[in-house]
């Protein structure tokens, strides 16, 4: 019975990744983000703004929304995490932020092209994203209790892999039956399912409410099977939580190896999140891809993400997470620089033909797809191995505390990349130049990681 309960608990925990993935896949990256960009660009052009500047302004506005959500999460995460550690009730926090997820995702139905209100739409998107991010902090705190330190790397990798598989299925369903192109057709060449009005883009807008329903249904196993091992009863105030945060920071600073890794992860995780957040907008604005084209790009990235997350767990066990993370960062730097050097007319500065090489795909399109596969694979490995690093470089009696601080570090600068991209894009009026801060953050993270000497 104990073995069965353990398996059920592990299954319930993994299902959180499965449940939340549509927000990251469908809304943050591959479906709603380019739709938002498309509508904003059309509105700007109708007001007399040039196409080139309209695309940059759309990316800048999207970056502003991500910046706001990042600041909110950075401010709330450490306080709420510390209060939950002292008083228990992690599931109550998860329930509350799950409601925000559902409310925010469902509200995106209101992104009607003719009456598109940028402030309203971004507000709903921010609410849902904040809900997902804060709920994730509390669910990650269960990871050290799911297995031995030797098993954590594999469990973490399996969780990421299952999340990618869930995202892949959700994305496939969205492309096949709901997300329509400008001609009002899905990938199957048909109108959106259930009689949704393609002229009002109801198929694409329905992705928000459908993501909310997906989350609500697949969170059932989590709430059925995942319980806290030790529920603490002592509630603390916000002031006491802040004091504990400062004390935790001082203690972790003594552990130089862990502190350096956490500092490194602040930068490279921010860069990775930025790729996921802006990739769809970039493909729409620079390559002129449709929502369905970007969705197919997402399927490729998710397939490689699932595969390499699983393989990364094996490499993690054999070579250690430090080496795995370094290789992943190098791959991501190469992929990001390559994306910046791809336009419909040029690749790495060389003129190329816009003639279709395979079906409707040009050489630029094919190379962009390859970069997407590299980002998906390396990104999955990076996130999985990072959680293993926390376990390895933490004291056995303080693993949960270390994960709490890891969560804080992941959000403390979550606004940095979107803000930098938003500012650089606004100043340069170029989406390509606007992506440069991502490379900078990856490089900083890699340099800091070289000071993390060993896996032990």
Tab-separated table of C-alpha atoms in Angstrom:
chain	number	residue	atom	x	y	z
A	1	UNK	CA	0.000	0.000	0.000
A	2	UNK	CA	2.854	2.366	0.822
A	3	UNK	CA	4.419	1.721	-2.578
A	4	UNK	CA	1.103	2.414	-4.300
A	5	UNK	CA	0.618	5.643	-2.380
A	6	UNK	CA	4.126	6.754	-3.326
A	7	UNK	CA	3.439	6.067	-7.006
A	8	UNK	CA	0.126	7.908	-6.842
A	9	UNK	CA	1.814	10.870	-5.171
A	10	UNK	CA	4.530	10.931	-7.817
A	11	UNK	CA	1.927	10.684	-10.580
A	12	UNK	CA	-0.115	13.508	-9.059
A	13	UNK	CA	2.945	15.746	-8.829
A	14	UNK	CA	3.961	15.089	-12.433
A	15	UNK	CA	0.431	15.897	-13.602
A	16	UNK	CA	0.894	19.487	-12.455
A	17	UNK	CA	3.475	19.945	-15.241
A	18	UNK	CA	1.037	18.319	-17.656
A	19	UNK	CA	-1.817	20.581	-16.506
A	20	UNK	CA	0.071	23.878	-16.648
A	21	UNK	CA	1.974	23.348	-19.893
A	22	UNK	CA	-0.784	24.741	-22.195
A	23	UNK	CA	-0.364	28.199	-20.658
A	24	UNK	CA	3.324	28.194	-21.548
A	25	UNK	CA	2.859	26.456	-24.889
A	26	UNK	CA	-0.405	27.808	-26.274
A	27	UNK	CA	-0.697	31.221	-24.635
A	28	UNK	CA	2.799	32.391	-23.751
A	29	UNK	CA	4.572	31.152	-26.864
A	30	UNK	CA	2.973	29.592	-29.918
A	31	UNK	CA	-0.697	30.592	-30.320
A	32	UNK	CA	-1.851	33.590	-28.324
A	33	UNK	CA	1.425	35.556	-28.354
A	34	UNK	CA	1.586	35.789	-32.174
A	35	UNK	CA	-2.177	36.446	-32.272
A	36	UNK	CA	-1.675	39.346	-29.846
A	37	UNK	CA	1.135	40.626	-32.065
A	38	UNK	CA	-0.991	40.295	-35.208
A	39	UNK	CA	-3.905	42.278	-33.777
A	40	UNK	CA	-1.688	44.998	-32.258
A	41	UNK	CA	0.234	45.381	-35.529
A	42	UNK	CA	-3.000	45.732	-37.494
A	43	UNK	CA	-4.263	48.355	-35.042
A	44	UNK	CA	-1.002	50.309	-35.194
A	45	UNK	CA	-0.893	50.243	-38.988
A	46	UNK	CA	-4.501	51.457	-39.145
A	47	UNK	CA	-3.359	54.458	-37.112
A	48	UNK	CA	-0.672	55.289	-39.667
A	49	UNK	CA	2.352	53.557	-38.090
A	50	UNK	CA	4.726	51.858	-40.524
A	51	UNK	CA	4.755	48.058	-40.652
A	52	UNK	CA	8.347	47.836	-39.377
A	53	UNK	CA	7.735	50.049	-36.338
A	54	UNK	CA	4.341	48.441	-35.640
A	55	UNK	CA	5.998	45.021	-35.295
A	56	UNK	CA	8.604	46.410	-32.890
A	57	UNK	CA	5.922	48.159	-30.810
A	58	UNK	CA	3.916	44.930	-30.573
A	59	UNK	CA	6.981	43.097	-29.233
A	60	UNK	CA	7.650	45.962	-26.837
A	61	UNK	CA	4.085	45.842	-25.467
A	62	UNK	CA	4.282	42.074	-25.003
A	63	UNK	CA	7.566	42.572	-23.176
A	64	UNK	CA	5.930	45.144	-20.916
A	65	UNK	CA	3.243	42.626	-19.942
A	66	UNK	CA	5.864	40.000	-19.119
A	67	UNK	CA	7.855	42.570	-17.162
A	68	UNK	CA	4.862	43.447	-14.991
A	69	UNK	CA	4.072	39.791	-14.294
A	70	UNK	CA	7.733	39.115	-13.482
A	71	UNK	CA	7.882	41.967	-10.967
A	72	UNK	CA	4.687	40.771	-9.278
A	73	UNK	CA	6.013	37.219	-8.973
A	74	UNK	CA	9.428	38.400	-7.769
A	75	UNK	CA	7.829	40.473	-5.003
A	76	UNK	CA	5.314	37.878	-3.844
A	77	UNK	CA	7.176	34.588	-4.288
A	78	UNK	CA	9.691	34.763	-1.427
A	79	UNK	CA	7.167	36.209	1.041
A	80	UNK	CA	4.409	33.703	0.286
A	81	UNK	CA	6.883	30.828	0.112
A	82	UNK	CA	8.307	31.628	3.534
A	83	UNK	CA	4.867	32.059	5.056
A	84	UNK	CA	3.775	28.698	3.610
A	85	UNK	CA	6.887	26.946	4.928
A	86	UNK	CA	6.092	28.195	8.423
A	87	UNK	CA	2.324	27.685	8.491
A	88	UNK	CA	1.884	24.824	6.017
A	89	UNK	CA	-1.138	24.853	3.785
A	90	UNK	CA	0.768	24.653	0.504
A	91	UNK	CA	-2.298	23.155	-1.145
A	92	UNK	CA	-4.398	26.181	-0.172
A	93	UNK	CA	-1.913	28.464	-1.884
A	94	UNK	CA	-1.896	26.217	-4.941
A	95	UNK	CA	-5.705	26.257	-5.007
A	96	UNK	CA	-5.824	30.057	-4.866
A	97	UNK	CA	-3.303	30.556	-7.636
A	98	UNK	CA	-5.005	27.864	-9.691
A	99	UNK	CA	-8.113	30.064	-9.632
A	100	UNK	CA	-6.018	32.961	-10.970
A	101	UNK	CA	-4.698	30.689	-13.726
A	102	UNK	CA	-8.240	29.741	-14.756
A	103	UNK	CA	-9.527	33.318	-14.537
A	104	UNK	CA	-6.639	34.743	-16.551
A	105	UNK	CA	-6.706	32.088	-19.269
A	106	UNK	CA	-10.485	32.207	-19.570
A	107	UNK	CA	-10.482	35.995	-19.843
A	108	UNK	CA	-8.464	35.857	-23.068
A	109	UNK	CA	-11.716	34.995	-24.846
A	110	UNK	CA	-12.330	38.765	-24.740
A	111	UNK	CA	-9.437	39.445	-27.166
A	112	UNK	CA	-11.889	40.283	-29.965
A	113	UNK	CA	-10.124	41.823	-32.992
A	114	UNK	CA	-12.594	44.680	-33.597
A	115	UNK	CA	-12.772	45.762	-29.946
A	116	UNK	CA	-9.291	44.664	-28.908
A	117	UNK	CA	-8.365	46.420	-25.655
A	118	UNK	CA	-4.615	46.052	-25.081
A	119	UNK	CA	-4.787	46.894	-21.376
A	120	UNK	CA	-7.655	44.493	-20.689
A	121	UNK	CA	-6.136	41.617	-22.657
A	122	UNK	CA	-2.686	42.026	-21.098
A	123	UNK	CA	-4.281	42.264	-17.651
A	124	UNK	CA	-5.984	38.885	-18.033
A	125	UNK	CA	-2.810	37.374	-19.457
A	126	UNK	CA	-0.770	38.705	-16.506
A	127	UNK	CA	-3.289	37.370	-13.970
A	128	UNK	CA	-3.099	33.883	-15.449
A	129	UNK	CA	0.677	33.909	-15.794
A	130	UNK	CA	1.165	35.083	-12.205
A	131	UNK	CA	-1.177	32.320	-11.059
A	132	UNK	CA	0.805	29.683	-12.942
A	133	UNK	CA	4.209	30.930	-11.767
A	134	UNK	CA	3.272	31.190	-8.101
A	135	UNK	CA	1.499	27.831	-8.074
A	136	UNK	CA	4.648	26.288	-9.578
A	137	UNK	CA	6.760	27.548	-6.679
A	138	UNK	CA	4.638	25.643	-4.174
A	139	UNK	CA	4.453	22.448	-6.228
A	140	UNK	CA	8.243	22.448	-6.742
A	141	UNK	CA	8.668	22.450	-2.985
A	142	UNK	CA	7.345	18.866	-2.977
A	143	UNK	CA	10.171	17.619	-5.245
A	144	UNK	CA	12.710	16.717	-2.503
A	145	UNK	CA	10.078	14.520	-0.826
A	146	UNK	CA	9.378	12.433	-3.936
A	147	UNK	CA	12.532	10.322	-3.850
A	148	UNK	CA	16.114	9.981	-2.680
A	149	UNK	CA	18.735	12.558	-3.768
A	150	UNK	CA	19.979	10.016	-6.308
A	151	UNK	CA	16.482	9.794	-7.811
A	152	UNK	CA	15.727	13.511	-7.975
A	153	UNK	CA	17.470	14.055	-11.340
A	154	UNK	CA	15.472	11.309	-13.020
A	155	UNK	CA	12.213	12.426	-11.395
A	156	UNK	CA	12.828	16.017	-12.434
A	157	UNK	CA	13.639	14.961	-16.001
A	158	UNK	CA	10.562	12.774	-16.218
A	159	UNK	CA	8.414	15.636	-14.953
A	160	UNK	CA	9.698	18.034	-17.605
A	161	UNK	CA	9.332	15.360	-20.289
A	162	UNK	CA	5.713	14.653	-19.324
A	163	UNK	CA	4.988	18.369	-19.295
A	164	UNK	CA	6.297	18.659	-22.837
A	165	UNK	CA	4.191	15.701	-23.942
A	166	UNK	CA	1.101	17.364	-22.454
A	167	UNK	CA	1.965	20.601	-24.218
A	168	UNK	CA	2.507	18.717	-27.472
A	169	UNK	CA	-0.929	17.096	-27.320
A	170	UNK	CA	-2.622	20.374	-26.380
A	171	UNK	CA	-0.849	22.217	-29.196
A	172	UNK	CA	-1.761	19.549	-31.749
A	173	UNK	CA	-5.424	19.735	-30.740
A	174	UNK	CA	-5.344	23.537	-30.902
A	175	UNK	CA	-3.835	23.562	-34.400
A	176	UNK	CA	-6.055	20.833	-35.786
A	177	UNK	CA	-9.390	22.067	-34.504
A	178	UNK	CA	-9.242	25.659	-33.239
A	179	UNK	CA	-6.421	28.066	-34.175
A	180	UNK	CA	-7.309	29.560	-37.550
A	181	UNK	CA	-5.134	31.520	-39.954
A	182	UNK	CA	-6.153	34.788	-41.611
A	183	UNK	CA	-8.146	32.790	-44.124
A	184	UNK	CA	-10.192	31.342	-41.253
A	185	UNK	CA	-8.900	27.768	-41.619
A	186	UNK	CA	-7.138	25.402	-39.234
A	187	UNK	CA	-4.231	23.142	-40.179
A	188	UNK	CA	-6.798	20.649	-41.462
A	189	UNK	CA	-8.069	23.281	-43.908
A	190	UNK	CA	-11.403	23.492	-42.111
A	191	UNK	CA	-13.249	26.082	-40.048
A	192	UNK	CA	-12.765	25.976	-36.253
A	193	UNK	CA	-14.648	23.256	-34.362
A	194	UNK	CA	-18.029	23.656	-32.670
A	195	UNK	CA	-19.151	26.285	-35.159
A	196	UNK	CA	-16.802	28.948	-33.790
A	197	UNK	CA	-16.787	32.110	-35.913
A	198	UNK	CA	-13.491	32.343	-37.783
A	199	UNK	CA	-14.105	35.981	-38.802
A	200	UNK	CA	-14.133	36.946	-35.136
A	201	UNK	CA	-11.118	34.656	-34.541
A	202	UNK	CA	-13.147	32.667	-32.036
A	203	UNK	CA	-11.065	29.558	-32.696
A	204	UNK	CA	-7.859	31.235	-31.581
A	205	UNK	CA	-9.581	33.108	-28.757
A	206	UNK	CA	-11.073	29.822	-27.506
A	207	UNK	CA	-7.557	28.591	-26.732
A	208	UNK	CA	-7.689	30.649	-23.515
A	209	UNK	CA	-10.842	29.064	-22.046
A	210	UNK	CA	-9.786	25.627	-23.306
A	211	UNK	CA	-6.428	25.986	-21.523
A	212	UNK	CA	-8.351	26.830	-18.358
A	213	UNK	CA	-10.516	23.708	-18.728
A	214	UNK	CA	-7.469	21.544	-19.461
A	215	UNK	CA	-5.804	22.816	-16.293
A	216	UNK	CA	-8.870	22.312	-14.111
A	217	UNK	CA	-9.348	18.716	-15.279
A	218	UNK	CA	-5.740	17.529	-15.134
A	219	UNK	CA	-5.118	19.097	-11.725
A	220	UNK	CA	-7.526	16.575	-10.195
A	221	UNK	CA	-4.797	13.902	-9.677
A	222	UNK	CA	-2.592	16.464	-7.943
A	223	UNK	CA	-5.241	17.416	-5.415
A	224	UNK	CA	-6.230	13.755	-4.924
A	225	UNK	CA	-2.780	12.310	-4.277
A	226	UNK	CA	-0.295	15.023	-3.263
A	227	UNK	CA	-0.210	15.831	0.434
A	228	UNK	CA	2.386	17.542	2.587
A	229	UNK	CA	4.394	15.161	4.772
A	230	UNK	CA	4.619	17.626	7.639
A	231	UNK	CA	2.031	20.376	8.091
A	232	UNK	CA	3.336	23.169	10.292
A	233	UNK	CA	0.859	25.176	12.318
A	234	UNK	CA	2.706	28.372	13.210
A	235	UNK	CA	1.465	31.258	11.096
A	236	UNK	CA	3.805	34.206	10.624
A	237	UNK	CA	3.294	37.791	9.522
A	238	UNK	CA	4.680	39.402	6.370
A	239	UNK	CA	7.263	41.213	8.515
A	240	UNK	CA	8.437	37.924	10.049
A	241	UNK	CA	8.553	36.375	6.579
A	242	UNK	CA	10.817	39.161	5.357
A	243	UNK	CA	13.138	38.618	8.317
A	244	UNK	CA	13.322	34.915	7.494
A	245	UNK	CA	14.113	35.713	3.862
A	246	UNK	CA	17.044	37.898	4.895
A	247	UNK	CA	18.264	35.207	7.275
A	248	UNK	CA	17.972	32.554	4.555
A	249	UNK	CA	19.943	34.739	2.151
A	250	UNK	CA	22.732	35.141	4.708
A	251	UNK	CA	22.871	31.416	5.380
A	252	UNK	CA	22.945	30.479	1.711
A	253	UNK	CA	25.695	33.012	1.092
A	254	UNK	CA	27.948	30.959	3.348
A	255	UNK	CA	27.530	28.040	0.929
A	256	UNK	CA	29.511	29.686	-1.861
A	257	UNK	CA	28.968	26.907	-4.376
A	258	UNK	CA	25.189	26.920	-4.022
A	259	UNK	CA	25.058	30.710	-3.927
A	260	UNK	CA	27.099	30.993	-7.139
A	261	UNK	CA	24.906	28.458	-8.889
A	262	UNK	CA	21.727	30.267	-7.830
A	263	UNK	CA	23.183	33.532	-9.099
A	264	UNK	CA	24.079	31.895	-12.406
A	265	UNK	CA	20.613	30.379	-12.750
A	266	UNK	CA	18.988	33.777	-12.290
A	267	UNK	CA	20.482	34.887	-15.590
A	268	UNK	CA	20.275	31.806	-17.796
A	269	UNK	CA	16.757	30.885	-16.670
A	270	UNK	CA	15.608	34.433	-17.390
A	271	UNK	CA	17.136	34.172	-20.869
A	272	UNK	CA	15.460	30.822	-21.511
A	273	UNK	CA	12.063	32.133	-20.434
A	274	UNK	CA	12.540	35.071	-22.783
A	275	UNK	CA	13.102	32.745	-25.755
A	276	UNK	CA	9.889	30.923	-24.950
A	277	UNK	CA	8.017	34.191	-24.465
A	278	UNK	CA	9.212	36.032	-27.575
A	279	UNK	CA	9.914	33.226	-30.059
A	280	UNK	CA	6.410	33.214	-31.509
A	281	UNK	CA	6.258	36.995	-31.829
A	282	UNK	CA	9.661	37.012	-33.492
A	283	UNK	CA	8.693	34.384	-36.079
A	284	UNK	CA	5.477	36.250	-36.858
A	285	UNK	CA	7.134	39.656	-37.149
A	286	UNK	CA	10.416	38.779	-38.879
A	287	UNK	CA	9.596	35.700	-40.974
A	288	UNK	CA	5.951	36.519	-41.523
A	289	UNK	CA	4.756	33.143	-40.257
A	290	UNK	CA	1.085	32.479	-39.597
A	291	UNK	CA	-0.241	31.245	-36.261
A	292	UNK	CA	-0.439	27.722	-37.674
A	293	UNK	CA	3.167	27.892	-38.949
A	294	UNK	CA	4.309	28.919	-35.477
A	295	UNK	CA	2.224	26.132	-33.963
A	296	UNK	CA	3.988	23.536	-36.120
A	297	UNK	CA	7.277	25.069	-35.007
A	298	UNK	CA	6.086	24.574	-31.430
A	299	UNK	CA	5.269	20.909	-32.025
A	300	UNK	CA	8.830	20.291	-33.215
A	301	UNK	CA	10.270	22.110	-30.182
A	302	UNK	CA	8.075	20.129	-27.789
A	303	UNK	CA	8.948	16.774	-29.348
A	304	UNK	CA	12.660	17.463	-28.944
A	305	UNK	CA	12.039	18.942	-25.483
A	306	UNK	CA	10.368	15.750	-24.279
A	307	UNK	CA	13.019	13.502	-25.833
A	308	UNK	CA	16.021	15.423	-24.564
A	309	UNK	CA	14.559	15.987	-21.096
A	310	UNK	CA	14.470	12.203	-20.741
A	311	UNK	CA	17.960	11.769	-22.254
A	312	UNK	CA	19.212	14.669	-20.148
A	313	UNK	CA	18.255	12.781	-16.997
A	314	UNK	CA	20.503	9.920	-18.110
A	315	UNK	CA	23.375	12.296	-18.938
A	316	UNK	CA	22.798	14.034	-15.619
A	317	UNK	CA	23.375	10.766	-13.749
A	318	UNK	CA	26.502	9.931	-15.753
A	319	UNK	CA	28.294	13.274	-16.166
A	320	UNK	CA	26.689	15.419	-13.469
A	321	UNK	CA	24.286	18.344	-13.900
A	322	UNK	CA	27.036	20.992	-14.076
A	323	UNK	CA	28.440	19.692	-17.361
A	324	UNK	CA	24.947	19.072	-18.739
A	325	UNK	CA	23.867	22.650	-17.989
A	326	UNK	CA	26.992	24.121	-19.633
A	327	UNK	CA	26.425	22.174	-22.842
A	328	UNK	CA	22.758	23.203	-22.864
A	329	UNK	CA	23.635	26.894	-22.454
A	330	UNK	CA	26.140	26.739	-25.334
A	331	UNK	CA	23.476	25.164	-27.556
A	332	UNK	CA	20.997	27.876	-26.591
A	333	UNK	CA	23.480	30.669	-27.328
A	334	UNK	CA	24.130	29.196	-30.780
A	335	UNK	CA	20.398	28.825	-31.437
A	336	UNK	CA	19.590	32.393	-30.312
A	337	UNK	CA	22.366	33.954	-32.397
A	338	UNK	CA	21.246	31.895	-35.377
A	339	UNK	CA	17.655	33.058	-35.006
A	340	UNK	CA	18.821	36.667	-34.959
A	341	UNK	CA	20.729	36.084	-38.205
A	342	UNK	CA	17.769	34.620	-40.092
A	343	UNK	CA	15.449	36.707	-42.262
A	344	UNK	CA	13.394	35.711	-45.309
A	345	UNK	CA	16.132	37.159	-47.535
A	346	UNK	CA	19.353	36.471	-45.601
A	347	UNK	CA	21.023	33.857	-43.405
A	348	UNK	CA	24.109	34.929	-41.440
A	349	UNK	CA	24.342	37.971	-43.725
A	350	UNK	CA	24.325	35.978	-46.963
A	351	UNK	CA	21.533	36.490	-49.454
A	352	UNK	CA	19.358	33.424	-49.971
A	353	UNK	CA	16.573	32.554	-52.344
A	354	UNK	CA	12.986	32.850	-51.159
A	355	UNK	CA	12.147	29.880	-53.365
A	356	UNK	CA	10.348	27.078	-51.554
A	357	UNK	CA	12.633	24.109	-50.962
A	358	UNK	CA	10.124	21.730	-49.403
A	359	UNK	CA	6.420	22.368	-49.717
A	360	UNK	CA	5.908	25.978	-48.675
A	361	UNK	CA	9.122	26.144	-46.629
A	362	UNK	CA	12.100	28.255	-47.670
A	363	UNK	CA	15.685	27.700	-46.516
A	364	UNK	CA	15.157	30.388	-43.845
A	365	UNK	CA	12.059	28.598	-42.578
A	366	UNK	CA	13.845	25.235	-42.389
A	367	UNK	CA	16.813	26.661	-40.499
A	368	UNK	CA	14.439	28.415	-38.075
A	369	UNK	CA	12.712	25.083	-37.451
A	370	UNK	CA	16.098	23.515	-36.710
A	371	UNK	CA	16.815	26.272	-34.181
A	372	UNK	CA	13.434	25.602	-32.593
A	373	UNK	CA	14.289	21.926	-32.157
A	374	UNK	CA	17.616	22.884	-30.566
A	375	UNK	CA	15.941	25.327	-28.190
A	376	UNK	CA	13.275	22.801	-27.213
A	377	UNK	CA	15.803	20.051	-26.513
A	378	UNK	CA	18.402	22.177	-24.741
A	379	UNK	CA	15.767	24.090	-22.780
A	380	UNK	CA	14.245	20.933	-21.349
A	381	UNK	CA	17.644	19.581	-20.332
A	382	UNK	CA	18.631	22.906	-18.768
A	383	UNK	CA	15.566	23.134	-16.545
A	384	UNK	CA	15.680	19.512	-15.446
A	385	UNK	CA	19.403	19.523	-14.597
A	386	UNK	CA	19.062	22.804	-12.711
A	387	UNK	CA	16.716	21.243	-10.167
A	388	UNK	CA	19.222	18.420	-9.677
A	389	UNK	CA	21.976	20.969	-8.996
A	390	UNK	CA	19.993	22.392	-6.104
A	391	UNK	CA	19.758	18.986	-4.446
A	392	UNK	CA	23.455	18.162	-4.954
A	393	UNK	CA	24.737	21.435	-3.519
A	394	UNK	CA	22.365	21.633	-0.552
A	395	UNK	CA	22.721	20.250	2.933
A	396	UNK	CA	20.521	17.179	3.280
A	397	UNK	CA	18.609	18.763	6.137
A	398	UNK	CA	17.963	21.995	4.231
A	399	UNK	CA	16.966	20.858	0.756
A	400	UNK	CA	13.467	22.319	1.002
A	401	UNK	CA	14.857	25.665	2.121
A	402	UNK	CA	17.288	25.619	-0.793
A	403	UNK	CA	14.474	24.935	-3.246
A	404	UNK	CA	12.556	27.829	-1.801
A	405	UNK	CA	15.490	30.107	-2.423
A	406	UNK	CA	15.944	28.587	-5.891
A	407	UNK	CA	12.355	29.541	-6.658
A	408	UNK	CA	12.977	33.078	-5.422
A	409	UNK	CA	16.132	33.427	-7.531
A	410	UNK	CA	14.225	32.240	-10.576
A	411	UNK	CA	11.705	35.039	-10.142
A	412	UNK	CA	13.841	37.797	-8.641
A	413	UNK	CA	14.995	38.851	-12.112
A	414	UNK	CA	12.119	37.352	-14.132
A	415	UNK	CA	11.296	40.845	-15.359
A	416	UNK	CA	14.859	41.604	-16.509
A	417	UNK	CA	14.895	39.949	-19.946
A	418	UNK	CA	11.417	41.172	-20.995
A	419	UNK	CA	12.309	44.674	-19.796
A	420	UNK	CA	15.654	44.671	-21.639
A	421	UNK	CA	14.063	43.289	-24.799
A	422	UNK	CA	11.226	45.803	-24.566
A	423	UNK	CA	13.643	48.730	-24.154
A	424	UNK	CA	16.139	47.611	-26.813
A	425	UNK	CA	13.334	46.878	-29.281
A	426	UNK	CA	11.724	50.259	-28.621
A	427	UNK	CA	15.011	52.135	-29.064
A	428	UNK	CA	16.226	50.208	-32.113
A	429	UNK	CA	12.797	49.723	-33.729
A	430	UNK	CA	14.090	46.260	-34.619
A	431	UNK	CA	12.830	42.899	-33.413
A	432	UNK	CA	16.144	41.279	-34.357
A	433	UNK	CA	18.266	43.709	-32.346
A	434	UNK	CA	15.731	43.488	-29.531
A	435	UNK	CA	16.625	39.813	-28.993
A	436	UNK	CA	20.285	40.607	-28.221
A	437	UNK	CA	19.800	40.823	-24.411
A	438	UNK	CA	18.951	37.092	-24.403
A	439	UNK	CA	22.446	36.222	-25.610
A	440	UNK	CA	23.969	38.548	-23.031
A	441	UNK	CA	22.074	36.866	-20.164
A	442	UNK	CA	23.084	33.381	-21.328
A	443	UNK	CA	26.743	34.418	-21.449
A	444	UNK	CA	26.611	35.917	-17.946
A	445	UNK	CA	24.971	32.759	-16.610
A	446	UNK	CA	27.591	30.544	-18.253
A	447	UNK	CA	30.502	32.604	-16.886
A	448	UNK	CA	29.125	32.431	-13.349
A	449	UNK	CA	28.568	28.688	-13.711
A	450	UNK	CA	32.287	28.161	-14.335
A	451	UNK	CA	32.879	29.107	-10.699
A	452	UNK	CA	30.718	26.174	-9.544
A	453	UNK	CA	33.600	23.749	-9.232
A	454	UNK	CA	32.125	20.311	-8.748
A	455	UNK	CA	29.091	18.040	-8.456
A	456	UNK	CA	29.211	16.407	-5.047
